[in-house]
Coordinates of C-alpha atoms in Angstrom, one line a residue:
M751 CA 2.4 0.1 29.6
Y752 CA 3.3 -1.8 32.8
D753 CA 4.2 -5.4 32.1
F754 CA 5.9 -7.7 34.5
G755 CA 7.0 -9.7 31.5
A756 CA 9.2 -6.8 30.3
V757 CA 11.1 -6.6 33.6
V758 CA 14.5 -8.3 33.2
G759 CA 16.2 -10.3 35.9
E760 CA 13.8 -9.7 38.9
E761 CA 12.1 -13.1 38.9
Q762 CA 12.0 -13.5 42.6
L763 CA 10.7 -10.0 43.3
I764 CA 8.0 -10.3 40.6
K765 CA 6.9 -13.7 41.9
R766 CA 6.6 -12.2 45.4
M767 CA 4.5 -9.3 44.1
K768 CA 2.2 -11.5 42.1
G769 CA 1.7 -13.7 45.2
I770 CA 0.7 -10.6 47.2
A771 CA -1.7 -9.5 44.5
N772 CA -3.2 -12.9 44.1
G773 CA -4.5 -13.6 47.5
G774 CA -1.6 -12.7 49.7
T775 CA -1.6 -10.3 52.6
V776 CA -1.3 -6.7 51.3
S777 CA 0.7 -4.4 53.5
H778 CA -0.1 -0.7 53.9
A779 CA 3.4 0.2 52.8
Y780 CA 6.3 -1.2 50.8
I781 CA 9.8 0.1 50.2
L782 CA 11.4 -0.6 46.9
V783 CA 15.1 -0.2 47.3
G784 CA 17.5 -0.1 44.3
E785 CA 19.9 2.1 42.4
K786 CA 18.9 4.9 40.2
R787 CA 17.7 3.6 36.8
S788 CA 17.3 0.1 38.2
G789 CA 13.6 0.0 37.1
K790 CA 12.0 0.8 40.4
S791 CA 9.3 3.0 38.9
T792 CA 8.3 0.5 36.3
I793 CA 8.2 -2.3 38.8
A794 CA 6.1 -0.2 41.2
G795 CA 3.7 0.5 38.3
C796 CA 3.4 -3.2 37.6
F797 CA 2.8 -3.9 41.2
A798 CA 0.1 -1.2 41.5
K799 CA -1.5 -2.6 38.3
A800 CA -1.6 -6.1 39.9
L801 CA -3.0 -4.8 43.2
M802 CA -5.7 -2.8 41.4
C803 CA -6.7 -5.6 38.9
E804 CA -10.4 -6.4 38.9
S805 CA -10.0 -9.9 37.4
E806 CA -11.1 -13.0 39.4
G807 CA -8.3 -14.9 37.9
N808 CA -4.5 -14.3 37.7
K809 CA -3.6 -10.7 38.3
P810 CA -2.8 -8.5 36.6
C811 CA -5.0 -9.6 33.7
G812 CA -4.0 -6.6 31.5
M813 CA -7.5 -6.4 30.1
C814 CA -9.9 -5.1 32.8
L815 CA -10.7 -1.4 33.0
S816 CA -8.5 -0.9 36.0
C817 CA -5.4 -2.5 34.2
L818 CA -6.0 -0.5 31.1
Q819 CA -6.3 2.8 33.1
V820 CA -3.1 2.1 35.0
D821 CA -1.3 1.6 31.7
E822 CA -2.7 4.8 30.3
G823 CA -1.9 6.7 33.5
S824 CA -5.6 7.6 34.0
N825 CA -6.6 5.3 37.0
P826 CA -7.9 7.7 39.6
D827 CA -6.9 5.4 42.4
V828 CA -3.3 5.1 41.5
R829 CA -1.3 8.3 42.3
F830 CA 2.4 9.1 41.6
L831 CA 3.2 11.8 44.1
E832 CA 4.1 15.1 42.3
H833 CA 6.4 17.7 43.8
E834 CA 7.6 21.1 42.4
N835 CA 11.2 20.8 43.6
P836 CA 12.9 17.9 41.7
D837 CA 15.5 17.4 44.5
T838 CA 13.3 17.8 47.6
I839 CA 10.0 16.4 48.7
G840 CA 8.6 18.7 51.4
I841 CA 6.0 18.5 54.0
N842 CA 3.4 20.3 51.8
D843 CA 4.0 17.8 49.0
I844 CA 3.1 14.9 51.4
R845 CA 0.2 16.7 53.0
E846 CA -1.4 17.8 49.7
G847 CA -0.4 14.9 47.5
L848 CA -1.1 12.1 50.0
N849 CA -2.5 12.9 53.4
D850 CA -5.4 15.1 52.2
D851 CA -6.3 12.6 49.5
I852 CA -5.9 9.3 51.3
V853 CA -8.8 10.0 53.7
M854 CA -11.2 9.8 50.7
K855 CA -12.3 6.3 49.7
P856 CA -11.4 4.8 46.3
Y857 CA -13.3 6.3 43.4
R858 CA -14.3 3.0 41.8
G859 CA -12.2 0.1 43.1
E860 CA -11.5 -1.4 46.5
R861 CA -8.0 0.0 46.9
K862 CA -5.9 3.2 46.4
V863 CA -2.2 3.0 45.7
Y864 CA 0.2 5.9 46.2
I865 CA 3.7 5.8 44.7
I866 CA 6.5 8.1 46.0
D867 CA 9.5 8.0 43.8
D868 CA 12.9 9.3 45.0
A869 CA 11.6 8.9 48.6
Q870 CA 15.2 9.5 49.8
N871 CA 14.5 13.2 49.0
M872 CA 11.8 13.6 51.6
T873 CA 12.7 16.1 54.3
V874 CA 12.5 14.9 57.9
M875 CA 9.3 17.0 58.3
A876 CA 7.8 15.4 55.2
Q877 CA 8.7 11.9 56.6
N878 CA 7.1 12.7 59.9
A879 CA 4.0 13.8 58.1
L880 CA 3.9 10.5 56.2
L881 CA 4.5 8.7 59.4
K882 CA 1.3 10.0 60.9
T883 CA -0.6 8.3 58.0
L884 CA 1.4 5.1 58.3
E885 CA 0.6 4.9 62.0
E886 CA -3.2 4.7 61.2
P887 CA -3.6 4.0 57.5
P888 CA -7.0 3.5 55.9
S889 CA -7.7 -0.2 55.2
Y890 CA -7.9 0.4 51.5
A891 CA -4.6 2.3 51.0
T892 CA -1.1 1.0 50.0
I893 CA 1.9 3.3 49.8
L894 CA 4.9 2.4 47.7
L895 CA 8.2 4.2 48.6
L896 CA 10.9 4.1 46.0
T897 CA 14.4 4.9 47.2
T898 CA 18.0 4.5 46.3
K899 CA 19.0 4.7 50.0
L900 CA 17.1 2.8 52.6
D901 CA 18.9 4.6 55.5
S902 CA 17.6 7.9 54.2
L903 CA 14.2 6.9 55.6
L904 CA 13.4 7.2 59.3
P905 CA 13.6 3.9 61.2
T906 CA 10.0 4.4 62.3
I907 CA 8.9 4.4 58.6
Q908 CA 11.1 1.4 57.8
S909 CA 9.5 -0.5 60.6
R910 CA 6.0 0.1 59.2
A911 CA 6.8 -1.0 55.7
V912 CA 7.8 -4.2 53.9
N913 CA 11.2 -4.0 52.2
L914 CA 11.3 -5.1 48.6
P915 CA 14.9 -4.9 47.3
V916 CA 15.4 -4.5 43.5
R917 CA 18.6 -6.5 43.1
P918 CA 21.3 -6.1 40.4
V919 CA 20.6 -8.1 37.2
K920 CA 23.0 -11.0 36.6
P921 CA 25.6 -10.3 34.0
E922 CA 24.7 -13.3 31.8
T923 CA 21.0 -12.3 31.9
M924 CA 21.8 -8.7 31.0
K925 CA 24.1 -9.7 28.2
E926 CA 21.6 -12.1 26.6
F927 CA 18.9 -9.5 26.8
L928 CA 21.0 -6.8 25.2
M929 CA 22.2 -9.0 22.4
R930 CA 18.7 -10.4 21.7
T931 CA 16.7 -7.1 21.8
K932 CA 19.3 -4.6 20.7
R933 CA 21.1 -6.7 18.1
I934 CA 24.6 -5.8 19.3
P935 CA 27.7 -8.0 19.1
D936 CA 28.9 -9.8 22.2
Y937 CA 31.9 -7.6 22.8
Q938 CA 29.7 -4.5 22.9
A939 CA 27.3 -6.2 25.2
D940 CA 30.2 -7.2 27.5
I941 CA 31.4 -3.6 27.8
C942 CA 27.9 -2.3 28.6
V943 CA 27.4 -5.1 31.2
A944 CA 30.8 -4.4 32.8
F945 CA 30.0 -0.7 33.2
A946 CA 26.3 -1.1 34.2
R947 CA 27.1 -3.4 37.2
G948 CA 23.8 -5.0 37.2
N949 CA 21.7 -1.9 36.4
M950 CA 19.7 -2.5 33.3
G951 CA 18.6 1.1 32.8
R952 CA 22.2 2.2 32.9
A953 CA 23.2 -0.5 30.3
L954 CA 20.5 0.8 28.0
D955 CA 21.6 4.4 28.5
L956 CA 25.2 3.4 27.6
L957 CA 24.1 1.9 24.2
S958 CA 22.7 5.2 23.1
D959 CA 25.4 7.4 24.7
D960 CA 27.8 8.7 22.1
V961 CA 30.0 10.2 24.8
F962 CA 30.4 6.8 26.3
E963 CA 31.8 5.4 23.0
E964 CA 34.1 8.4 22.7
N965 CA 35.4 7.9 26.2
R966 CA 36.0 4.2 25.5
N967 CA 37.9 5.0 22.3
E968 CA 39.9 7.7 24.0
A969 CA 40.9 5.4 26.9
I970 CA 41.9 2.5 24.6
T971 CA 44.0 4.8 22.5
F972 CA 45.8 6.1 25.6
L973 CA 46.3 2.6 27.1
K974 CA 47.8 1.4 23.8
S975 CA 50.3 4.2 23.8
M976 CA 51.2 3.8 27.5
E977 CA 54.6 2.1 26.8
S978 CA 55.9 4.7 24.5
A979 CA 54.4 7.8 26.2
D980 CA 56.9 10.1 27.9
M981 CA 56.2 12.2 31.1
S982 CA 55.1 15.3 29.1
E983 CA 52.4 13.3 27.4
L984 CA 51.2 11.9 30.7
Y985 CA 51.1 15.4 32.1
A986 CA 49.1 16.6 29.1
K987 CA 46.5 13.7 29.5
A988 CA 46.1 14.3 33.2
A989 CA 45.5 18.0 32.5
E990 CA 43.0 17.3 29.7
L991 CA 40.9 14.9 31.7
S992 CA 40.8 17.2 34.7
K993 CA 39.9 20.3 32.6
D994 CA 36.2 20.4 33.4
R995 CA 36.8 20.2 37.1
K996 CA 39.4 22.9 37.1
E997 CA 37.7 25.5 34.8
K998 CA 34.1 25.1 35.7
K999 CA 33.3 24.4 39.3
E1000 CA 29.6 23.9 38.5
N1001 CA 30.6 21.2 36.0
A1002 CA 32.7 19.3 38.5
E1003 CA 30.2 16.4 38.6
S1004 CA 30.2 15.8 34.9
G1005 CA 34.0 16.2 34.9
S1006 CA 34.2 13.5 37.5
E1007 CA 31.9 11.2 35.5
K1008 CA 34.3 11.4 32.6
I1009 CA 37.3 10.7 34.8
N1010 CA 35.5 7.8 36.5
A1011 CA 34.6 6.3 33.2
F1012 CA 38.2 6.6 32.0
L1013 CA 39.3 4.8 35.2
E1014 CA 36.7 2.1 34.8
F1015 CA 38.0 1.4 31.2
M1016 CA 41.5 1.2 32.6
L1017 CA 40.4 -1.3 35.3
I1018 CA 38.7 -3.5 32.7
W1019 CA 41.7 -3.3 30.4
Y1020 CA 44.2 -4.4 33.0
R1021 CA 41.8 -7.0 34.4
D1022 CA 41.6 -8.5 30.9
A1023 CA 45.4 -8.6 30.7
L1024 CA 45.7 -10.3 34.0
V1025 CA 43.0 -12.9 33.2
Y1026 CA 44.8 -13.7 29.9
K1027 CA 48.2 -13.9 31.7
A1028 CA 46.8 -16.4 34.1
S1029 CA 44.7 -18.5 31.7
K1030 CA 45.9 -17.8 28.1
N1031 CA 42.3 -17.9 27.3
T1032 CA 40.3 -15.1 25.5
E1033 CA 36.9 -16.3 26.8
G1034 CA 35.5 -13.9 29.2
L1035 CA 37.7 -10.9 28.1
I1036 CA 35.8 -7.6 27.7
F1037 CA 38.3 -6.1 25.1
R1038 CA 38.6 -9.2 23.0
E1039 CA 38.8 -7.1 19.8
E1040 CA 42.1 -5.7 21.2
I1041 CA 43.5 -9.1 22.0
Q1042 CA 47.0 -8.4 20.4
Y1043 CA 47.5 -5.5 22.8
I1044 CA 46.0 -7.4 25.7
K1045 CA 48.6 -10.2 25.1
K1046 CA 51.4 -7.7 24.9
V1047 CA 50.4 -6.1 28.2
S1048 CA 50.0 -9.5 29.9
K1049 CA 53.6 -10.3 29.0
E1050 CA 55.1 -7.0 30.1
I1051 CA 53.6 -6.8 33.5
S1052 CA 54.2 -9.1 36.4
Y1053 CA 51.6 -10.4 38.8
E1054 CA 52.9 -8.0 41.4
G1055 CA 52.8 -5.2 38.8
F1056 CA 49.1 -5.9 38.2
E1057 CA 48.4 -5.7 41.9
D1058 CA 50.2 -2.4 42.1
I1059 CA 48.1 -1.1 39.1
F1060 CA 44.8 -2.1 40.7
L1061 CA 45.7 -0.5 44.0
A1062 CA 46.8 2.7 42.1
I1063 CA 43.5 2.9 40.2
E1064 CA 41.5 2.5 43.4
K1065 CA 43.6 5.1 45.1
A1066 CA 43.0 7.5 42.3
K1067 CA 39.2 6.9 42.5
E1068 CA 39.3 7.6 46.3
M1069 CA 41.3 10.8 45.8
I1070 CA 38.8 12.1 43.3
R1071 CA 35.9 11.1 45.5
N1072 CA 37.5 13.1 48.3
N1073 CA 37.9 16.1 45.9
V1074 CA 41.7 15.9 45.8
N1075 CA 43.1 17.8 42.8
A1076 CA 42.1 15.6 39.9
E1077 CA 45.2 16.4 37.8
T1078 CA 47.5 15.4 40.6
A1079 CA 45.6 12.1 41.3
L1080 CA 45.7 11.2 37.6
L1081 CA 49.4 12.0 37.2
V1082 CA 50.2 9.8 40.2
L1083 CA 48.2 7.0 38.6
F1084 CA 49.7 7.3 35.2
T1085 CA 53.2 7.3 36.7
A1086 CA 52.3 4.1 38.6
L1087 CA 51.1 2.5 35.4
K1088 CA 54.2 3.5 33.5
N1089 CA 56.4 2.1 36.2
A1090 CA 54.5 -1.2 36.3
S1091 CA 54.9 -1.6 32.6
A1092 CA 58.6 -0.9 32.8
E1093 CA 59.3 -3.6 35.4

């Protein structure tokens, strides 16, 4: 079911879409730009429902035949483009799924809506095929392009479409939603919000991700033992975290995800310690349940030490992004953390 009311934190975008559907000028093409799992597909479905609504009043009404069919996925005039290869949208996908169909008038309504998800995966030839339709579109057709990367679309396509950015959800809005709907404590919501970085879909994924919780506990245990750890233990941890990337090249991406999550937990941990050092206030801390350790870290590390730590974490992230040996990158980082704690 497509319901604007269920979309969190996109009030301005929803207001704009409702305005278009309720008497505004409808463009032949729109580009919804946002991160993966940011809700673009749901928002596009809501927009299509509003554009197709048959009510004379406020749209979408949610009760007319068209609205009900969109919710059921059976409206013949609303099409989600299908393609065989999940990572590529080719020229035949555009020709067969859109160009050949768009020339036929709507089956029962006054409009047809086409939704192309993951539009950044269109090949150049596919985009050129789409461009031919956008240059002379039928008056009844609207095409919604959903993409994570605006620059992946040809400038000529961008110039013929209205850009509708899906913006990150505000942290306080996301936290309130998670606590109210998922019945979780505030510290757990804070951690999800910190990692999700404004992406509601990612936050919801994290709540049901056992691996995420395991990574969190593993990172906290390691950070608590940082002061007493010797170099052999740091070597062992660096080797353990980089194991997937070393042993299985095909699993390098999942290995990097674990390392990146570990580094994010580190960043939040030391950020909490710095905030407490400066304010002596626990409000706003992510790891409030570990306050005794946070206080200890805040006393042991100088402001200059914290600066060195944050730089070291960012450097490790960059090294891993650039496919530098992960074990080496982590060992350099752990050594920097150890040195900062010993100052």
